[in-house]
Coordinates of C-alpha atoms in Angstrom, one line a residue:
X1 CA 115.7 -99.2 -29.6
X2 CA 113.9 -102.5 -29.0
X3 CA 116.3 -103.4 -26.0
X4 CA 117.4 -102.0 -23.4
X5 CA 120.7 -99.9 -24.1
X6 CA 123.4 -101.4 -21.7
X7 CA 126.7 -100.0 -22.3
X8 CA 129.9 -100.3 -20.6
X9 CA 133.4 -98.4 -20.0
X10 CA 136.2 -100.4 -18.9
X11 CA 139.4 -98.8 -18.4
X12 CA 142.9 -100.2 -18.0
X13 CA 144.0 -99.0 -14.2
X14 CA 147.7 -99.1 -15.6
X15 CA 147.6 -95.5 -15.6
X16 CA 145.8 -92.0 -15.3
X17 CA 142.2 -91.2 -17.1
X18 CA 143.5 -90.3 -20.4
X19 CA 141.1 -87.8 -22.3
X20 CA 140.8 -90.1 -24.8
X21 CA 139.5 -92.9 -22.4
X22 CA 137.3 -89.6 -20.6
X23 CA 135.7 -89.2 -24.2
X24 CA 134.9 -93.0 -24.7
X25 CA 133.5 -93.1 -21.5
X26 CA 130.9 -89.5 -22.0
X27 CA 129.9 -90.6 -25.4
X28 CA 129.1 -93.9 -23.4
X29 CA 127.5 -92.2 -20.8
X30 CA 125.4 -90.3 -23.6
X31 CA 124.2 -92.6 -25.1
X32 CA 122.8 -94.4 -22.5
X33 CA 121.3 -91.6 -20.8
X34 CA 120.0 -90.3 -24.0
X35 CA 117.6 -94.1 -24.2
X36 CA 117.2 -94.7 -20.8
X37 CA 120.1 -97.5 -20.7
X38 CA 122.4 -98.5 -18.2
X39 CA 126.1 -97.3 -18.1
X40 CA 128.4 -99.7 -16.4
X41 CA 132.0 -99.3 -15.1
X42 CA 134.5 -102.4 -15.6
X43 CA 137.9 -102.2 -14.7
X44 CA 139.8 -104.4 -16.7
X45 CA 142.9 -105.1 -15.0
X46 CA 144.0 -108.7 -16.0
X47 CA 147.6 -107.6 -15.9
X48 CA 148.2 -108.2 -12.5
X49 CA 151.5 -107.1 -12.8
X50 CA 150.5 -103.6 -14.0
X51 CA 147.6 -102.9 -12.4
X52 CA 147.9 -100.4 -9.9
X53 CA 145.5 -99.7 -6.9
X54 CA 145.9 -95.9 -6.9
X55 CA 144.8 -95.8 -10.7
X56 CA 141.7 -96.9 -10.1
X57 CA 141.1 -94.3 -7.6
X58 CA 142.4 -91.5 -9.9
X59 CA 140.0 -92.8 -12.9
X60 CA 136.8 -93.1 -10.5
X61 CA 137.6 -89.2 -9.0
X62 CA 138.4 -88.3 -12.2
X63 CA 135.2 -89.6 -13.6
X64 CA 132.9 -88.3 -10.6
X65 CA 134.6 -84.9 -11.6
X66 CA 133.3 -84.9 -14.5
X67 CA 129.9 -86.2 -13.8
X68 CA 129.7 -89.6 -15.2
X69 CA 128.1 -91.3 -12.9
X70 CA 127.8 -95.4 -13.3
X71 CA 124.9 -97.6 -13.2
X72 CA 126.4 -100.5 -11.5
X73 CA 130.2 -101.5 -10.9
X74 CA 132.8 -101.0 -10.8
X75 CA 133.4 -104.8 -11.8
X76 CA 136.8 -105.9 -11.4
X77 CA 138.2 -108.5 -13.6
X78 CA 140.5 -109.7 -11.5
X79 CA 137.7 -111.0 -9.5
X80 CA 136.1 -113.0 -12.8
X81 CA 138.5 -115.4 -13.5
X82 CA 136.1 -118.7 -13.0
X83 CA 133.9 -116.9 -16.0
X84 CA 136.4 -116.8 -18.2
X85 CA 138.2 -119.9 -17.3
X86 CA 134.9 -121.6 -17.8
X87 CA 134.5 -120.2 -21.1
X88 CA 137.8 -121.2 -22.3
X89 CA 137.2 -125.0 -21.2
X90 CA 134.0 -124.8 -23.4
X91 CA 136.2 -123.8 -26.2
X92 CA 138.4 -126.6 -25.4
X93 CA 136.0 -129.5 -25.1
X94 CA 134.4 -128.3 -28.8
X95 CA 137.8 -128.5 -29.8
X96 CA 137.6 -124.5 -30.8
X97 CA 140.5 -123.9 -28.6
X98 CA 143.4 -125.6 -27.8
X99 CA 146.4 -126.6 -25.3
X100 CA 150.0 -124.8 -26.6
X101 CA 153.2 -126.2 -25.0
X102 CA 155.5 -123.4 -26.8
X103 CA 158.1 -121.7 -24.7
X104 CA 158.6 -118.4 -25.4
X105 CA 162.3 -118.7 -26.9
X106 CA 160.4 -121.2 -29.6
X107 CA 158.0 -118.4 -30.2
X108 CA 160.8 -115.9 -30.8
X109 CA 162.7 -118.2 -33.3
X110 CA 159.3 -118.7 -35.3
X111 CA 159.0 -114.6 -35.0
X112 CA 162.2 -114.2 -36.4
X113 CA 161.9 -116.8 -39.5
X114 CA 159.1 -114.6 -40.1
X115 CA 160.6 -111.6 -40.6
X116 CA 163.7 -113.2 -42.2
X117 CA 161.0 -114.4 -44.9
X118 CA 159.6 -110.9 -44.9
X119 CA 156.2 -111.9 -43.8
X120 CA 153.8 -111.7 -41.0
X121 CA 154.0 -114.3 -38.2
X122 CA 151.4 -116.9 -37.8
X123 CA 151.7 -119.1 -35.1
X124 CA 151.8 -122.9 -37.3
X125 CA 149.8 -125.2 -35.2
X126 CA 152.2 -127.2 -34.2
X127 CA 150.7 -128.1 -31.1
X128 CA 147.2 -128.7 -32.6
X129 CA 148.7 -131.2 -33.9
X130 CA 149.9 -133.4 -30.7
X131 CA 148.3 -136.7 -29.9
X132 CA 146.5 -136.8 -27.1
X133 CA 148.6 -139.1 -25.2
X134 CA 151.7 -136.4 -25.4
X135 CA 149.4 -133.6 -24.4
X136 CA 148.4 -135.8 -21.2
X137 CA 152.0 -136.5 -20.7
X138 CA 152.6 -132.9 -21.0
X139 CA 149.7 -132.2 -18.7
X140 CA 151.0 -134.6 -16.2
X141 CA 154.4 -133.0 -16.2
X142 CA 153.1 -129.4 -15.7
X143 CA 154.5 -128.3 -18.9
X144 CA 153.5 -124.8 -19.2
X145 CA 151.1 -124.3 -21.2
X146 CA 149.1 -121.4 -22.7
X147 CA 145.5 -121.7 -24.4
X148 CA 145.5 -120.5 -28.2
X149 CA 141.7 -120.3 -30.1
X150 CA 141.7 -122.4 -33.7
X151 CA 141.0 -119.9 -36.1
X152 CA 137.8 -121.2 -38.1
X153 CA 138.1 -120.6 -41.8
X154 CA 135.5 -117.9 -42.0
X155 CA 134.8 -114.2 -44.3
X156 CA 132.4 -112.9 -42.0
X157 CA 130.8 -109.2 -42.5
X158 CA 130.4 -106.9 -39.4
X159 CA 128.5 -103.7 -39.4
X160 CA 129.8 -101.0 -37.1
X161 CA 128.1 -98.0 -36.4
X162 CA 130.2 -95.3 -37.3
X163 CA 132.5 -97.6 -40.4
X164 CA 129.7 -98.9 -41.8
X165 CA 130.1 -102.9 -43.0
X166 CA 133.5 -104.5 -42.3
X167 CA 135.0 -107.7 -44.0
X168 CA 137.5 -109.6 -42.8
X169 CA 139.4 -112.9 -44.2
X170 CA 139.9 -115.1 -40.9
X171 CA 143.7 -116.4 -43.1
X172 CA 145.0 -113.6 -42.1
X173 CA 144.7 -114.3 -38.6
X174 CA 146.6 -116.7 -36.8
X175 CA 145.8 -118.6 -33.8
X176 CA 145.9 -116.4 -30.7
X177 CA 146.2 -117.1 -27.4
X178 CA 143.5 -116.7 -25.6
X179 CA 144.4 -117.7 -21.9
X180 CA 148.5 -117.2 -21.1
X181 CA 150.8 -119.6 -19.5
X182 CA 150.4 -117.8 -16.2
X183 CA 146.6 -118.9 -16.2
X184 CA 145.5 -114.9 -16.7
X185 CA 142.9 -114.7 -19.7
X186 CA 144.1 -112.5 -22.3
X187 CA 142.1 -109.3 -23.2
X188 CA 140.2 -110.6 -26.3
X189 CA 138.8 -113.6 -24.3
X190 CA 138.1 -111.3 -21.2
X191 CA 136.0 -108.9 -22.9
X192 CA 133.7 -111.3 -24.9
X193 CA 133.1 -112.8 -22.0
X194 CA 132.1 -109.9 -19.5
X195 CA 130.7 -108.2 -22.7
X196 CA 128.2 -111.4 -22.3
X197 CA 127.7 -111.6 -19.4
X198 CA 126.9 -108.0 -18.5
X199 CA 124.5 -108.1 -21.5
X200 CA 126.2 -105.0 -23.2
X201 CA 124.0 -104.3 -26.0
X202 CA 126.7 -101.4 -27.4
X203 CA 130.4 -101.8 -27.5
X204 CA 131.3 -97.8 -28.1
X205 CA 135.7 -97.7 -27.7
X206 CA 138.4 -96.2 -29.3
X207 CA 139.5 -96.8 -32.9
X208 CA 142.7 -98.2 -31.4
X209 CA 140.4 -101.2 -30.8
X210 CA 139.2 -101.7 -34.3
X211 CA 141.6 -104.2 -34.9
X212 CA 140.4 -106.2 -32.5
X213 CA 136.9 -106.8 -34.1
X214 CA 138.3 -110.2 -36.3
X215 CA 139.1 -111.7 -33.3
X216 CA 136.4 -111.0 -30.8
X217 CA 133.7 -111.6 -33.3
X218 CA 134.9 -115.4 -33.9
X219 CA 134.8 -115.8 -30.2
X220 CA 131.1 -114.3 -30.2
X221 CA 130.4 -116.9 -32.6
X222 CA 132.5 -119.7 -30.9
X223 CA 131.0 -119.2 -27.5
X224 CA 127.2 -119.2 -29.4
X225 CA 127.1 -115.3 -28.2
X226 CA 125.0 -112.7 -29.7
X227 CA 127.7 -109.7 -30.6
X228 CA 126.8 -106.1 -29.6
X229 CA 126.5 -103.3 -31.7
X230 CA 129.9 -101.9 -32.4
X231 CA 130.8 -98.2 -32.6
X232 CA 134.2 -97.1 -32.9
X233 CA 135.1 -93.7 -32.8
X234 CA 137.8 -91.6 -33.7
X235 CA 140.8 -91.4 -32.1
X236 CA 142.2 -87.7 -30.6
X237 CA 145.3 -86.3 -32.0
X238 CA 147.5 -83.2 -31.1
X239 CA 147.5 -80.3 -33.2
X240 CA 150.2 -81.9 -35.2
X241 CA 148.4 -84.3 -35.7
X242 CA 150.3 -86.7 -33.9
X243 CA 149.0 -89.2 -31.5
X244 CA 148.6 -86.9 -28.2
X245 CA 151.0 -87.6 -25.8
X246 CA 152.8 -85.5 -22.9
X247 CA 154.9 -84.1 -25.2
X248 CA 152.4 -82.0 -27.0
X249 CA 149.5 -81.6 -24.3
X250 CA 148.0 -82.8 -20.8
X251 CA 146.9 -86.4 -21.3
X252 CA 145.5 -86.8 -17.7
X253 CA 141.8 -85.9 -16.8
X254 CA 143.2 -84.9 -13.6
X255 CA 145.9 -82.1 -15.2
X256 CA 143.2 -80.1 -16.3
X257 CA 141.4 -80.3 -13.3
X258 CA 144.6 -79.1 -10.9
X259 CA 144.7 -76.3 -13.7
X260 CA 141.0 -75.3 -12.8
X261 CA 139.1 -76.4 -15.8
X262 CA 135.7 -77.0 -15.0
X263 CA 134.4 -80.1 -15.4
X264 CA 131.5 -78.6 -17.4
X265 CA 133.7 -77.1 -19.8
X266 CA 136.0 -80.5 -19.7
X267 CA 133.0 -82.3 -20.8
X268 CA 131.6 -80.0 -23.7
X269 CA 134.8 -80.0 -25.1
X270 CA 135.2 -83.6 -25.2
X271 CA 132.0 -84.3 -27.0
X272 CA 132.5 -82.7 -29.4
X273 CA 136.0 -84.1 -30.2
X274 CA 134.6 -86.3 -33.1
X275 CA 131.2 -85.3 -32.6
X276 CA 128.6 -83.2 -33.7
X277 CA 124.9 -81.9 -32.8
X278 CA 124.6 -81.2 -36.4
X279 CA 124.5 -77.0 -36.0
X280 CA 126.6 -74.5 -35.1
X281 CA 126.2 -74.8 -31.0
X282 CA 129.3 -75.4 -28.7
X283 CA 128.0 -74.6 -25.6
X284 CA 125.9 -77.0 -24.8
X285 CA 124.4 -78.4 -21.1
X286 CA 124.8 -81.9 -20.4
X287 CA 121.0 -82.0 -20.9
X288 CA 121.4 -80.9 -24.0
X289 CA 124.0 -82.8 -24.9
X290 CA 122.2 -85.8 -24.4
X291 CA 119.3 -84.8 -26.4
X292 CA 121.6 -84.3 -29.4
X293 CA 123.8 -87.5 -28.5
X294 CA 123.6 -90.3 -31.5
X295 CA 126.3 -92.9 -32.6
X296 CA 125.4 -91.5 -36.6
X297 CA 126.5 -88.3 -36.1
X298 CA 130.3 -89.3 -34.8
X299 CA 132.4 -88.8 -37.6
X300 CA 135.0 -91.0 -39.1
X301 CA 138.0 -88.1 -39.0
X302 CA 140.5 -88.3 -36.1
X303 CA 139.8 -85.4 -34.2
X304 CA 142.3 -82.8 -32.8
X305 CA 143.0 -81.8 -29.0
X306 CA 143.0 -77.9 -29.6
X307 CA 144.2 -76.6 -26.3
X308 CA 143.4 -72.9 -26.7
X309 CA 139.6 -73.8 -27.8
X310 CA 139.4 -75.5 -24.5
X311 CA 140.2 -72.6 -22.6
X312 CA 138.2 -70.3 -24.8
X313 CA 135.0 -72.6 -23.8
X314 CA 136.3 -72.9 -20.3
X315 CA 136.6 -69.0 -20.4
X316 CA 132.4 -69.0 -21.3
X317 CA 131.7 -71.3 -18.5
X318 CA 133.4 -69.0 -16.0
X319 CA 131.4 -66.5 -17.4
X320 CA 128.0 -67.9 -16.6
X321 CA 128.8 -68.0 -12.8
X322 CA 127.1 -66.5 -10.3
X323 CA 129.4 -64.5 -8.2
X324 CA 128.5 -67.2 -4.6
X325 CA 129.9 -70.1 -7.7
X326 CA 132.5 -68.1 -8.5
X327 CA 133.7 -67.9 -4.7
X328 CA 133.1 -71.7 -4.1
X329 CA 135.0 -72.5 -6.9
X330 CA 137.9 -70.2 -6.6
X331 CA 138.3 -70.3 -3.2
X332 CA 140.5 -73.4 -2.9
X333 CA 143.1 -72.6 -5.4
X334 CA 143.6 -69.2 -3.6
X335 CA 144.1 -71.0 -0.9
X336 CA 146.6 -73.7 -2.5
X337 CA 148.4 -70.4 -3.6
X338 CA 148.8 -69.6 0.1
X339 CA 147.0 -66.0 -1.1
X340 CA 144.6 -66.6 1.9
X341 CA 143.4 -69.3 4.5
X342 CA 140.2 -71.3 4.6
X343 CA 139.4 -69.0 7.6
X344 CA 140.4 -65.7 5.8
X345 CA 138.6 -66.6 2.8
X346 CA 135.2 -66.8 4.5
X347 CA 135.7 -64.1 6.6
X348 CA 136.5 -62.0 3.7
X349 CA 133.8 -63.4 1.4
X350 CA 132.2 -60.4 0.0
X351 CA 135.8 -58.6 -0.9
X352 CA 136.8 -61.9 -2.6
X353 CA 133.7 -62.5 -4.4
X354 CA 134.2 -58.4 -5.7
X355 CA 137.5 -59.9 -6.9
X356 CA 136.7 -62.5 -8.8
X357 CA 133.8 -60.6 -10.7
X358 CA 136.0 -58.0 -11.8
X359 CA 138.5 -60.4 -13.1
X360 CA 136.0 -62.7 -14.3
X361 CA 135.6 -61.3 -17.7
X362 CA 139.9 -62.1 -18.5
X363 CA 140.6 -65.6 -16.9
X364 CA 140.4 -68.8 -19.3
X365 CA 140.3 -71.0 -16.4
X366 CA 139.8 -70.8 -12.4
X367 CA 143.6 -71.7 -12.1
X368 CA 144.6 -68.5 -13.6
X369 CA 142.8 -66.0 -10.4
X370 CA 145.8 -67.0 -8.1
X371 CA 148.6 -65.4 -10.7
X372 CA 145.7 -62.5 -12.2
X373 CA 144.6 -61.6 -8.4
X374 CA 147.5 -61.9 -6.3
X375 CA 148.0 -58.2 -6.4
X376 CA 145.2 -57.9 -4.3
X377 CA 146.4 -59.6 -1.5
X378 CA 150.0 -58.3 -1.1
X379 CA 151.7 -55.6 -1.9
X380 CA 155.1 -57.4 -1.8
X381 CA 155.3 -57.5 -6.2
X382 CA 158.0 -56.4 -8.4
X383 CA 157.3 -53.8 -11.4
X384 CA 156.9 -54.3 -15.0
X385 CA 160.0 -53.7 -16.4
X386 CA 158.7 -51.9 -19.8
X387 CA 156.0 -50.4 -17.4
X388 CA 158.6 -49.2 -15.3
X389 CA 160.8 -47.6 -18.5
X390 CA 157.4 -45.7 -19.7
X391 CA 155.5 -44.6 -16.7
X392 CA 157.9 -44.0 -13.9
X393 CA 161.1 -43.1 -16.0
X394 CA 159.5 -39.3 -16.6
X395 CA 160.6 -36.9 -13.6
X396 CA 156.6 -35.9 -13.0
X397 CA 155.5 -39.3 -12.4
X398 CA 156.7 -39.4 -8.3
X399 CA 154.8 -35.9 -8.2
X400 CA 151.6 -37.2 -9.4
X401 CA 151.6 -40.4 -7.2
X402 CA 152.0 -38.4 -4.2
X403 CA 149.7 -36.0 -5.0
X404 CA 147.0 -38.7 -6.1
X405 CA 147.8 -40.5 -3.0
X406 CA 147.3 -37.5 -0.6
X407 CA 143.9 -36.8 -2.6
X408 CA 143.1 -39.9 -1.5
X409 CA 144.1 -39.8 1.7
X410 CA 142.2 -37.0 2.8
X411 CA 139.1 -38.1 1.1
X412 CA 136.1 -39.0 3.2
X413 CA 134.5 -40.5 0.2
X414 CA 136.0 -43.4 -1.3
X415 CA 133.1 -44.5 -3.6
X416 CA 133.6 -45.6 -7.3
X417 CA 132.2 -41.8 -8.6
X418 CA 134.4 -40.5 -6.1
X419 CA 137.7 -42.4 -7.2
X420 CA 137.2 -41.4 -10.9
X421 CA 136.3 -37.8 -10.2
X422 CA 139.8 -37.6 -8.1
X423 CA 141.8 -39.1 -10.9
X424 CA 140.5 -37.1 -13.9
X425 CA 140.2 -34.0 -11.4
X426 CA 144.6 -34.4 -10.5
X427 CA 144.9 -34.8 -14.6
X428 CA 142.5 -31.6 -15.4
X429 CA 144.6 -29.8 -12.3
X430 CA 147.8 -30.4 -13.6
X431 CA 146.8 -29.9 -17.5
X432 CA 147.7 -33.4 -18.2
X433 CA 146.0 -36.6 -20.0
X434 CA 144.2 -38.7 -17.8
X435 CA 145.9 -41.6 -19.1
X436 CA 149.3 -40.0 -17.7
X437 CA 147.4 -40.7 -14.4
X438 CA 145.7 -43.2 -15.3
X439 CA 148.9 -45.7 -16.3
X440 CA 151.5 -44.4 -13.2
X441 CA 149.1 -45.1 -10.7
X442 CA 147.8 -48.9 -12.1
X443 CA 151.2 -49.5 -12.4
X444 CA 151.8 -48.3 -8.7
X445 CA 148.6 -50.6 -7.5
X446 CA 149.3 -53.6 -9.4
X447 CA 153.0 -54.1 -10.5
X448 CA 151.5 -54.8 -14.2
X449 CA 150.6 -52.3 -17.1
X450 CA 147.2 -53.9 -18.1
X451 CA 144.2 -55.1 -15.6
X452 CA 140.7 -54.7 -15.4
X453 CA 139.0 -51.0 -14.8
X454 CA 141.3 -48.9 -12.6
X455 CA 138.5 -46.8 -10.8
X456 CA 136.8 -50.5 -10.1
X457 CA 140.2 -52.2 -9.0
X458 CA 141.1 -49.3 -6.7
X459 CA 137.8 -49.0 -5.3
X460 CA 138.1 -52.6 -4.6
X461 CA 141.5 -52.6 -3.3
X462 CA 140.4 -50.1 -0.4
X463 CA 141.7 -46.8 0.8
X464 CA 144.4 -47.4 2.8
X465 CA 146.2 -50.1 0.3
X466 CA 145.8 -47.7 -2.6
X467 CA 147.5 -44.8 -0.5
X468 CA 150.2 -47.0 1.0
X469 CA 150.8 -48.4 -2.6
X470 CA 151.0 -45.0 -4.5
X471 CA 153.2 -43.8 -2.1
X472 CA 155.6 -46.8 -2.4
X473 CA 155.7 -46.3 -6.1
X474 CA 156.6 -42.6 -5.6
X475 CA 159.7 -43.1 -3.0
X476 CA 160.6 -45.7 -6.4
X477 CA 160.3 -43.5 -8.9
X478 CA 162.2 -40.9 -6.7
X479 CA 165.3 -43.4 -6.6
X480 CA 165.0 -43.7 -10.4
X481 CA 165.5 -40.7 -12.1

């Protein structure tokens, strides 16, 4: 790189962080960080009417969440208007732009002789055509007006990073407006201009915005702007393959992070959503991630928003924390889940932590430890039904949970060795399995037929739960058959 990287993410506040928009900005972020560049935050929110205060607080959390911190901004467009207006009466004194009187129920009859004809609609210059003594009349008058940009007759080549060279045959375009009657600059003027001005050496968006290289390149030119480097990337799809929306998945940044994602995971995962580091890692460090980074190795495919592989790598990050993480983490969706106070949970640190290790190994995602733990922390839960047909349903069953529970009871040692010994000892005792122990009593302590190791859950759980619990289950079972 012989200049400095400067790249930019600009997001609409008209809604939530979309992890389409969270991808655009990491690969962004990447990039700079990978060349020593800057990474600047723009919000673009023009439409005044849609813009919306508490969006641009969910998109910079949402960001911070993730990590990607910004070099300078947030600019506002809303606070740039003299730029672009100043750009746009440049374009209007070089006669490159000019004055359009059209109301919009002209525009929709012109739109609808279009179709009627079966072609595309081109706005037909009719008011490049005005003498200049009706536009000052009109001017006088306050005739609404918007500002369209004269289309120069040009077959201009643009190379883009990932695409490769891009023609374009400026007939096909008509005469856009560039500033609307309401005085608000309209997006393809906006972003030329702050592109320029914030000496953005890298435009890296959404394919969604490849359309819009025609247009934005003849204002480059127009303006007497150097273009940046464009890279457009693929866009994300559902597993259907069609465009993600609600409907097939969380769209929102912020969903995944009430579900307890991690943010490390989040971030992985979204690299390499049309990217690749050219071998056969996924789980990869931000550092390392940056190493990797480069615009030539984004691929041209539309990727797909595979849910289940997000938890999977989610799943792997959990596994890599300590069990003081794990705590920190955890603690305040326990808490959310009313399983335990702020108070409780630091005065029962240690127990907790001993929780989430031994459950550490079967959640996909920190959300799932209030539903996989709750057992632990009350005693108020129903039975599995099919565990209740197969391990309380045999007469024996309240006989061995009382007898396990009084061996417990009277037990002085309550140690892991000890807990096992007791179990396998009542089995051996009564000339039984040990799984015919084993099942009843998990059932009895949890409510649920499947878990983590019983002599580690039990030994966890304490004496005096495990005893009140397999006793419960017994007076059940005794009401049962």
């Amino acid at each position: 790189m012989t200049k400095d990287v400067r790249v930019r993410f600009a997001p609409s506040p008209t809604g939530y962080l979309h992890v389409g928009g969270a991808r655009t900005a990491l690969f962004n972020w990447l990039f700079a960080r990978k060349h020593g560049g800057k990474f600047i935050l723009r919000i673009e929110d023009t439409d005044l009417v849609r813009s919306d205060d508490r969006m641009v607080t969910q998109i910079l959390d949402s960001m911070k969440w993730l990590g990607l911190d910004w070099d300078e901004g947030p600019f506002y467009q809303s606070q740039r208007f003299s730029l672009y207006n100043a750009a746009i009466e440049k374009l209007l004194a070089e006669g490159k732009a000019y004055y359009c009187f059209c109301d919009a129920e002209k525009l929709k009859e012109m739109r609808e002789a279009a179709r009627k004809r079966g072609g595309s609609f081109q706005y037909d210059r009719r008011c490049l055509n005005l003498g200049q003594d009706e536009i000052e009349r009109l001017l006088k008058q306050n005739v609404p007006k918007a500002v369209r940009f004269l289309v120069p007759e040009a077959k201009p080549k643009v190379h883009d990073a990932v695409h490769g060279d891009i023609a374009f045959d400026s007939k096909n375009i008509g005469d856009f407006v560039i500033k609307k009657a309401d005085g608000s600059p309209t997006y393809q003027l906006a972003v030329v201009v702050d592109d320029h001005d914030m000496g953005i050496t890298h435009v890296i968006r959404g394919d969604d915005h490849y359309n819009n290289i025609p247009k934005q390149t003849m204002i480059y030119e127009a303006l007497g702007y150097t273009a940046p480097q464009f890279a457009h990337v693929p866009l994300i799809l559902a597993e259907s393959r069609a465009k993600l929306s609600k409907r097939n998945a969380a769209v929102a940044v912020s969903d995944y992070r009430e579900s307890g994602f991690m943010p490390e995971a989040v971030a992985n995962f979204l690299a390499l959503l049309g990217w690749s580091p050219g071998d056969n890692r996924e789980i990869m460090s931000k550092a390392e991630l940056i190493e990797a980074f480069s615009l030539g190795s984004i691929s041209k495919a539309n990727a797909v928003f595979d849910v289940k592989k997000l938890e999977w790598m989610n799943g792997q990050y959990i596994r890599l924390l300590s069990p003081d993480e794990l705590f920190e983490r955890a603690k305040p969706l326990l808490v959310d889940a009313g399983l335990l106070s702020e108070k409780s949970a630091d005065d029962k640190k240690e127990w907790i932590k001993n929780i989430l290790v031994i459950l550490q190994e079967r959640v996909r995602k920190l959300g799932d430890y209030p539903s996989a733990a709750g057992y632990f922390f009350t005693c108020d839960f129903d039975y599995d039904e099919r565990g209740v047909r197969k391990q309380f349903t045999n007469p024996q069953a309240a006989n061995v949970l009382e007898m396990l529970g009084g061996r417990f009871e009277s037990s002085a040692d309550f140690s892991l060795e000890s807990i096992e010994s007791t179990i396998r000892g009542l089995a051996d005792e009564l000339e039984i399995k040990a799984s015919k122990v084993i099942h009843p009593a998990r059932l009895a302590c949890t409510g649920r037929t499947v878990g983590p190791s019983l002599f580690h859950l039990i030994e966890i759980l304490g004496k005096d739960r495990t005893v009140e619990r397999l006793q419960k289950a017994a007076a059940f079972v005794k009401r049962l058959v």
